[in-house]
CSV table of C-alpha atoms in Angstrom, one decimal:
chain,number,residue,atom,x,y,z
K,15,UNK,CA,86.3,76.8,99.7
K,16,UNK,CA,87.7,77.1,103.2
K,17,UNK,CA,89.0,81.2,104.6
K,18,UNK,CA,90.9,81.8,107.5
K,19,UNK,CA,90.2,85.4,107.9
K,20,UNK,CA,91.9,87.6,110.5
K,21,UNK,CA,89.6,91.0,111.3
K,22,UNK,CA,87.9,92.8,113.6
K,23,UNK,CA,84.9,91.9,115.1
K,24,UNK,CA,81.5,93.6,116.4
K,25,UNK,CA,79.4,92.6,118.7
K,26,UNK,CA,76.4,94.7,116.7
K,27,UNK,CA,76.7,96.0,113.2
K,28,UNK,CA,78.7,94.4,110.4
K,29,UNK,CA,82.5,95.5,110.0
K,30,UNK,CA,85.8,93.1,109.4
K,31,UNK,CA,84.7,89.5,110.2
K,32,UNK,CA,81.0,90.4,110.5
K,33,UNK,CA,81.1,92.0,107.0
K,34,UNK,CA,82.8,88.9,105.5
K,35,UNK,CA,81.4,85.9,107.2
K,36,UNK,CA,78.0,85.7,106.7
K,37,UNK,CA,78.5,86.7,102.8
K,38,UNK,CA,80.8,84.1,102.5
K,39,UNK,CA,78.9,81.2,104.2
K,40,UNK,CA,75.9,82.7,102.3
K,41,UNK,CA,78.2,81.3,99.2
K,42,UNK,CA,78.7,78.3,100.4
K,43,UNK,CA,82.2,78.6,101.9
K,44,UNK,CA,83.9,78.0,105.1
K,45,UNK,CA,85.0,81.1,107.3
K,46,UNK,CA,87.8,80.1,109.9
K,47,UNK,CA,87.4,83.5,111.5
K,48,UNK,CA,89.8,85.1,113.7
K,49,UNK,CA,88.9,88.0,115.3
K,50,UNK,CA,91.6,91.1,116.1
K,51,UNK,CA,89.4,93.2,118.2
K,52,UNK,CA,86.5,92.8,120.4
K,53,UNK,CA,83.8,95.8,120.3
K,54,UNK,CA,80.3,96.7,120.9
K,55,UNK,CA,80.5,98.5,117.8
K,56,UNK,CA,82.2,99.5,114.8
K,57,UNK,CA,84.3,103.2,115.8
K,58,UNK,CA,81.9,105.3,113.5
K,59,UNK,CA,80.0,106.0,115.7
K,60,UNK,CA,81.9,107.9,118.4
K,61,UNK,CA,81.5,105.8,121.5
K,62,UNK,CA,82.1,101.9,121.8
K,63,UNK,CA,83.5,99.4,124.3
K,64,UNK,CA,86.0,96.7,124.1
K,65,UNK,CA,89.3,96.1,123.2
K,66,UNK,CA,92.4,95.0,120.8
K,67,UNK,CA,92.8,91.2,121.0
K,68,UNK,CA,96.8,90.7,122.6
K,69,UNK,CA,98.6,89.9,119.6
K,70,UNK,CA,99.9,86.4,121.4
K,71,UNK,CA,96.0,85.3,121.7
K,72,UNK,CA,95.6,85.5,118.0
K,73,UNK,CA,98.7,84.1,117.1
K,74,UNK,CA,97.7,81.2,119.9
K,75,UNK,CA,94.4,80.6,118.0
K,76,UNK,CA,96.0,80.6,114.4
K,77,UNK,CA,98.3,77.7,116.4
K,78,UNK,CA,95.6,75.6,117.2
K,79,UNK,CA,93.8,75.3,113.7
K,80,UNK,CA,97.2,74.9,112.7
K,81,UNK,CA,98.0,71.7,115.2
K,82,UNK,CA,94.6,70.4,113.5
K,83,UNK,CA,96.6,70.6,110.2
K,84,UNK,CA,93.6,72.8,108.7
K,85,UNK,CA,96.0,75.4,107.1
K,86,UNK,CA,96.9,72.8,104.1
K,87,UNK,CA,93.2,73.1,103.1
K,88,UNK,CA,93.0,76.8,103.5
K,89,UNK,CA,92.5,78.3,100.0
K,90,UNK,CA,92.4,81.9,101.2
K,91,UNK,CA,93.8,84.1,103.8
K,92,UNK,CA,91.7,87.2,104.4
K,93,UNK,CA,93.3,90.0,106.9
K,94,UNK,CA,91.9,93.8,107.5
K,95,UNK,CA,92.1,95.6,110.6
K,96,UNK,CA,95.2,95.8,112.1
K,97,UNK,CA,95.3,97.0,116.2
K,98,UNK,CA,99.3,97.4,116.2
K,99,UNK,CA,102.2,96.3,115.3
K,100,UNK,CA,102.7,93.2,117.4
K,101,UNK,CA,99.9,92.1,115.6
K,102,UNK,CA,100.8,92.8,112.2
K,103,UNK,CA,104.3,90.2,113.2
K,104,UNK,CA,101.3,87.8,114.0
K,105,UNK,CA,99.5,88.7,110.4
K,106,UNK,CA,102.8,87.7,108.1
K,107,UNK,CA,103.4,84.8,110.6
K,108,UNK,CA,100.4,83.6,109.4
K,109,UNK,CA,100.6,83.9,106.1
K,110,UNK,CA,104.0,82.2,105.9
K,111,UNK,CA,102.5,79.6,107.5
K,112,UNK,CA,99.3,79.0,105.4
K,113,UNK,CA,101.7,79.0,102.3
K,114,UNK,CA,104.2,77.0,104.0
K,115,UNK,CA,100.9,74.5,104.1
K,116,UNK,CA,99.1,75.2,100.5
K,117,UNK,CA,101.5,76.9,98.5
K,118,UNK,CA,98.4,77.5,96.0
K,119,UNK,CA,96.4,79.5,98.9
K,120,UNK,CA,96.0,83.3,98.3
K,121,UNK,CA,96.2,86.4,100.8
K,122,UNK,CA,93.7,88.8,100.4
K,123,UNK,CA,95.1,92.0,102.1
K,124,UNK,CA,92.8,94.8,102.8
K,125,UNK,CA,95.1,97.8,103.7
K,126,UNK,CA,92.5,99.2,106.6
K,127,UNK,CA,93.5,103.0,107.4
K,128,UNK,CA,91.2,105.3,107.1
K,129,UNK,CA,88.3,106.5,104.7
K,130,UNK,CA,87.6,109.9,102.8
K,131,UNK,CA,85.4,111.4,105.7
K,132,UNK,CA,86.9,110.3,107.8
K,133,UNK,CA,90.8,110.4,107.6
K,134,UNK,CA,93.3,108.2,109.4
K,135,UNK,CA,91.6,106.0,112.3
K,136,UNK,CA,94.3,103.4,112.8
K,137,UNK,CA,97.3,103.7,115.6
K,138,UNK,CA,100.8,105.7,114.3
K,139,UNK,CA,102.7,103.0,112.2
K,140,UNK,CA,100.0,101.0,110.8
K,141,UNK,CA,100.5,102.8,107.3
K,142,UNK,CA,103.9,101.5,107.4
K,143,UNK,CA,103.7,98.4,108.5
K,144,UNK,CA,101.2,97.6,105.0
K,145,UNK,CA,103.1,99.5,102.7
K,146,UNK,CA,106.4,98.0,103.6
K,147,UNK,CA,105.3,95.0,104.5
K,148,UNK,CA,102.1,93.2,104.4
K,149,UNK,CA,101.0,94.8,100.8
K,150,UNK,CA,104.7,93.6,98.9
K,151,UNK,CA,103.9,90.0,100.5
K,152,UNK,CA,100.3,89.7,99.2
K,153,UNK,CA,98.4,88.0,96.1
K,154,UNK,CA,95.6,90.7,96.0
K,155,UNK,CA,95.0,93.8,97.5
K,156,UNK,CA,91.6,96.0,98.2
K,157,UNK,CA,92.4,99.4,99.0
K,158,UNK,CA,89.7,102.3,98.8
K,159,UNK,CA,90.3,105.8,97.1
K,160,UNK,CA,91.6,107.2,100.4
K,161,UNK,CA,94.2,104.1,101.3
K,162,UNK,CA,95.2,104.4,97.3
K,163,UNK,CA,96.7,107.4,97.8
K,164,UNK,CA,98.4,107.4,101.3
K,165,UNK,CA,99.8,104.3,100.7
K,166,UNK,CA,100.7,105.9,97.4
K,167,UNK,CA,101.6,109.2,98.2
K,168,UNK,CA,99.7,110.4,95.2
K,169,UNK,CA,96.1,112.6,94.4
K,170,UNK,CA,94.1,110.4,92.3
K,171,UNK,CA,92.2,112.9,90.5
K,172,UNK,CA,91.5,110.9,87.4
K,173,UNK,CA,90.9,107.4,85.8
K,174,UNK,CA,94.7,107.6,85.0
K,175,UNK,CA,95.9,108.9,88.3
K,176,UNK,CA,94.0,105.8,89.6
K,177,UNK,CA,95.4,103.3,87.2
K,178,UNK,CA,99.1,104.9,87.9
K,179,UNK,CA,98.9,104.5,91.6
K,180,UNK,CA,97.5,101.2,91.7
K,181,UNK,CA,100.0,99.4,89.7
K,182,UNK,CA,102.7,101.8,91.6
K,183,UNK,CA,101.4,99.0,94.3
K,184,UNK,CA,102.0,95.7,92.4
K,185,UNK,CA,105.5,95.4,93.3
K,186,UNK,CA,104.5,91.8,95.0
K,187,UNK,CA,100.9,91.7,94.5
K,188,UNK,CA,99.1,90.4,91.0
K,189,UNK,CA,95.9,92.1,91.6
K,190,UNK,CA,94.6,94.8,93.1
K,191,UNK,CA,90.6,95.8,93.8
K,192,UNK,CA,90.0,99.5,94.2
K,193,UNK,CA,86.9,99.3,96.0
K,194,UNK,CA,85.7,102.4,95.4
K,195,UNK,CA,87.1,105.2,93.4
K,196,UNK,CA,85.4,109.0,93.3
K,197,UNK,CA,86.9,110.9,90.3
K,198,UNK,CA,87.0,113.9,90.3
K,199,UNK,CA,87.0,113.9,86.4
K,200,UNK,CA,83.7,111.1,87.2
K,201,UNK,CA,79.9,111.3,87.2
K,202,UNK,CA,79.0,112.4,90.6
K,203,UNK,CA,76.4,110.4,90.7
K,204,UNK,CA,78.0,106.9,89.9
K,205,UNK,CA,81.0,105.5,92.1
K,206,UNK,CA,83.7,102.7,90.7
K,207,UNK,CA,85.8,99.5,91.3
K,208,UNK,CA,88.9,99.0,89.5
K,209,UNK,CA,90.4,95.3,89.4
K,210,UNK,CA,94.3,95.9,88.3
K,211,UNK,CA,96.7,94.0,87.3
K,212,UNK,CA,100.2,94.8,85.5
K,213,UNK,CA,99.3,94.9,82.2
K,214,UNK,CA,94.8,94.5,82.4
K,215,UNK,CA,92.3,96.8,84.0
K,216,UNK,CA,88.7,96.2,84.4
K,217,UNK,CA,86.2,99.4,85.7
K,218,UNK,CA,82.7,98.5,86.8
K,219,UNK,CA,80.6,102.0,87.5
K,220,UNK,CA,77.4,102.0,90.1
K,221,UNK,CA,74.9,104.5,91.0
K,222,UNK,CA,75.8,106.3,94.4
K,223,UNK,CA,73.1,105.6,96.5
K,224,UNK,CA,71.9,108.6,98.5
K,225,UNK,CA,72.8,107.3,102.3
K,226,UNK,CA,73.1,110.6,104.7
K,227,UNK,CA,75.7,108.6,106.4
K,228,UNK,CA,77.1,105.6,104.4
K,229,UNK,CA,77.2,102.8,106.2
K,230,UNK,CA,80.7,100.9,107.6
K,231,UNK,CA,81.6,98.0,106.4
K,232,UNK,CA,81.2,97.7,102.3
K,233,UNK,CA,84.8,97.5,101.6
K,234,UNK,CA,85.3,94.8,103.8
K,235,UNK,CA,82.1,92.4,102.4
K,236,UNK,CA,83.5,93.4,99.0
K,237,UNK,CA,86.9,92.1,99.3
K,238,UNK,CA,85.5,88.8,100.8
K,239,UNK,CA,83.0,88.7,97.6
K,240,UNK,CA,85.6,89.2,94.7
K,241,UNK,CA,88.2,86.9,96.8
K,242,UNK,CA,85.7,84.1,96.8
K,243,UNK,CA,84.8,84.7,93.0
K,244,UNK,CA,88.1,85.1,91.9
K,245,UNK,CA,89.0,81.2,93.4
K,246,UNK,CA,86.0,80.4,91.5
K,247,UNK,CA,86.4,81.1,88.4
K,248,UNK,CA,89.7,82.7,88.2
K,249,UNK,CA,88.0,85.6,86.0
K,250,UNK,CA,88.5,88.7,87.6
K,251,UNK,CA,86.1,90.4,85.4
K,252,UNK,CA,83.3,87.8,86.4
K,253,UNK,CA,84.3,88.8,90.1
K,254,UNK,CA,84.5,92.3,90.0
K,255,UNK,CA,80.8,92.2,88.4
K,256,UNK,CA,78.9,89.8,90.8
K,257,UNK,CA,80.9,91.6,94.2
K,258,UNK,CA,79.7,95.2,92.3
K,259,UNK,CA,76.2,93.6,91.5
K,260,UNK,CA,76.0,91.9,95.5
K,261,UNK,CA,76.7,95.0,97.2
K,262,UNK,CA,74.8,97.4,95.0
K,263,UNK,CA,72.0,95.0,95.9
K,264,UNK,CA,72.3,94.6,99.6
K,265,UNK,CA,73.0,98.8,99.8
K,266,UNK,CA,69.5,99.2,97.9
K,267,UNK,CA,67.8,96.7,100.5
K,268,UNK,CA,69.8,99.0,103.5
K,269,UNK,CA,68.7,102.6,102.4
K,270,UNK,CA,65.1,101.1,101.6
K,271,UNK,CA,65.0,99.3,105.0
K,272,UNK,CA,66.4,103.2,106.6
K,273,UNK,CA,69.3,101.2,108.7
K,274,UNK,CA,72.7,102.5,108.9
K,275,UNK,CA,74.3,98.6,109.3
K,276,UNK,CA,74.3,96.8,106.0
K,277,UNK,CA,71.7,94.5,106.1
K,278,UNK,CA,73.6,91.2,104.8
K,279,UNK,CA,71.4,89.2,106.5
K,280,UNK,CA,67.7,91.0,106.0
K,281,UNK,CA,69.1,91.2,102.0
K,282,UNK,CA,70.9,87.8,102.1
K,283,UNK,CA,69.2,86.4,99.2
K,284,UNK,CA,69.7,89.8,96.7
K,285,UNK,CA,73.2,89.1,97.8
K,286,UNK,CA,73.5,85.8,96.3
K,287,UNK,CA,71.3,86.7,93.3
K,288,UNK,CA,71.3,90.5,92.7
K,289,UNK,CA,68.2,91.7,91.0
K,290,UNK,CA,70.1,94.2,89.0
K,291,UNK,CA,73.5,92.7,87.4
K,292,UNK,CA,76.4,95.7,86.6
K,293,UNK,CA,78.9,94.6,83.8
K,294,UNK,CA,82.7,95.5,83.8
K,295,UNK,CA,84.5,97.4,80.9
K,296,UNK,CA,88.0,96.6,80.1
K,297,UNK,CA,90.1,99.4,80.2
């Protein structure tokens, strides 16, 4: 299958388009990838350089694999970080035009905002520009805990909280991916997916693997992994177990290597067959 996917990209570590490329080419897909930023390094760690890519270079890239008249063999649109808002203009422009090309294509929107430790680290606006726009427009959508309930206005305390404000969300959208959910009501030891649609729900449950600081990164390789399954096999329980299973897998290889980047790469072959397989329950 062929992605155009429109993230960030660092020059070391594996965030955005580093997180999602490699896994995906590991698969045996295509990645058309598009990068929003340009930075040494993914923001975690306190100090980087580089910048926001001008929103009228990536929308001048997008234009040239369109003039090649790749977008009628796109099969998925991936999108994550976005800089501003001239760039989210340049994020629906693009999926309007990859439908406009292959009206079966999907557009896997990951709502990037913030995470649990560490709050809000996108620009005033961006929270606003997915909810009222790019989340309504898209076929799936991969929110974490924290961007469930800001987009959502809502604590999600328990299983049901979580199920509640995820379809709350599917006002556009026919599937949503929790990638990860911490109840409080839940095994403190074990950390979730949910895979949502209007009237189905799927859990898979993990161990939480002990990292002292967990490393960036996993949400966006596990979007790219359940997009790619789901095109697959177009069963979103097979997908939500063999993204769980990969990324369990290539965290293991991580802490047991003591890195603080995923290793996709050093754990690429756990990635495509994951020693240890996790199995969904239907909700």
């Amino acid at each position: 299958m062929r992605f155009l996917s429109l993230q960030s990209h660092v020059a070391y570590g594996y965030v955005g388009n580093r997180a999602a490329t490699f896994p995906l080419q590991r698969l045996g897909h295509e990645v058309w990838a598009v990068n929003t930023v340009e930075f040494s390094n993914h923001t975690g760690y306190g100090v980087w350089r580089g910048r926001t890519a001008p929103a009228e270079q990536v929308a001048d890239i997008v234009q040239g694999i369109e003039a090649l008249g790749l977008l009628a063999r796109c099969d998925a649109l991936l999108t994550g970080y976005v800089g501003d808002a001239a760039l989210g203009d340049v994020v629906l422009e693009t999926a309007r035009k990859v439908r406009a090309a292959n009206p079966r294509a999907i557009w896997c929107c990951d709502p990037v905002l913030g995470d649990i430790d560490t709050g809000i680290y996108v620009k005033a606006g961006i929270d606003s520009f997915f909810k009222d726009h790019a989340l309504p427009a898209a076929d799936l959508i991969t929110p974490n805990h924290f961007e469930l309930e800001h987009l959502t206005g809502r604590t999600v305390a328990t299983l049901d909280d979580a199920l509640e404000a995820t379809r709350s969300l599917l006002k556009g959208p026919r599937l949503a991916l929790v990638t990860s959910l911490r109840r409080a009501d839940g095994d403190a030891e074990q950390i979730e997916m949910l895979a949502v649609t209007a009237d189905a729900a799927w859990r898979i449950v993990t161990p939480l693997i002990g990292f002292e600081i967990m490393p960036n990164g996993t949400g966006d390789a596990v979007a790219a992994l359940f997009t790619a399954h789901w095109l697959e096999s177009g069963d979103i329980a097979s997908a939500l177990g063999k993204a769980a299973s990969s990324i369990y897998a290539v965290l293991e290889a991580t802490l047991a290597m003591g890195e603080r980047e995923l290793q996709l790469v050093a754990a690429q072959d756990r990635l495509v067959s994951p020693p240890r397989r996790f199995v969904p329950e239907r909700l």
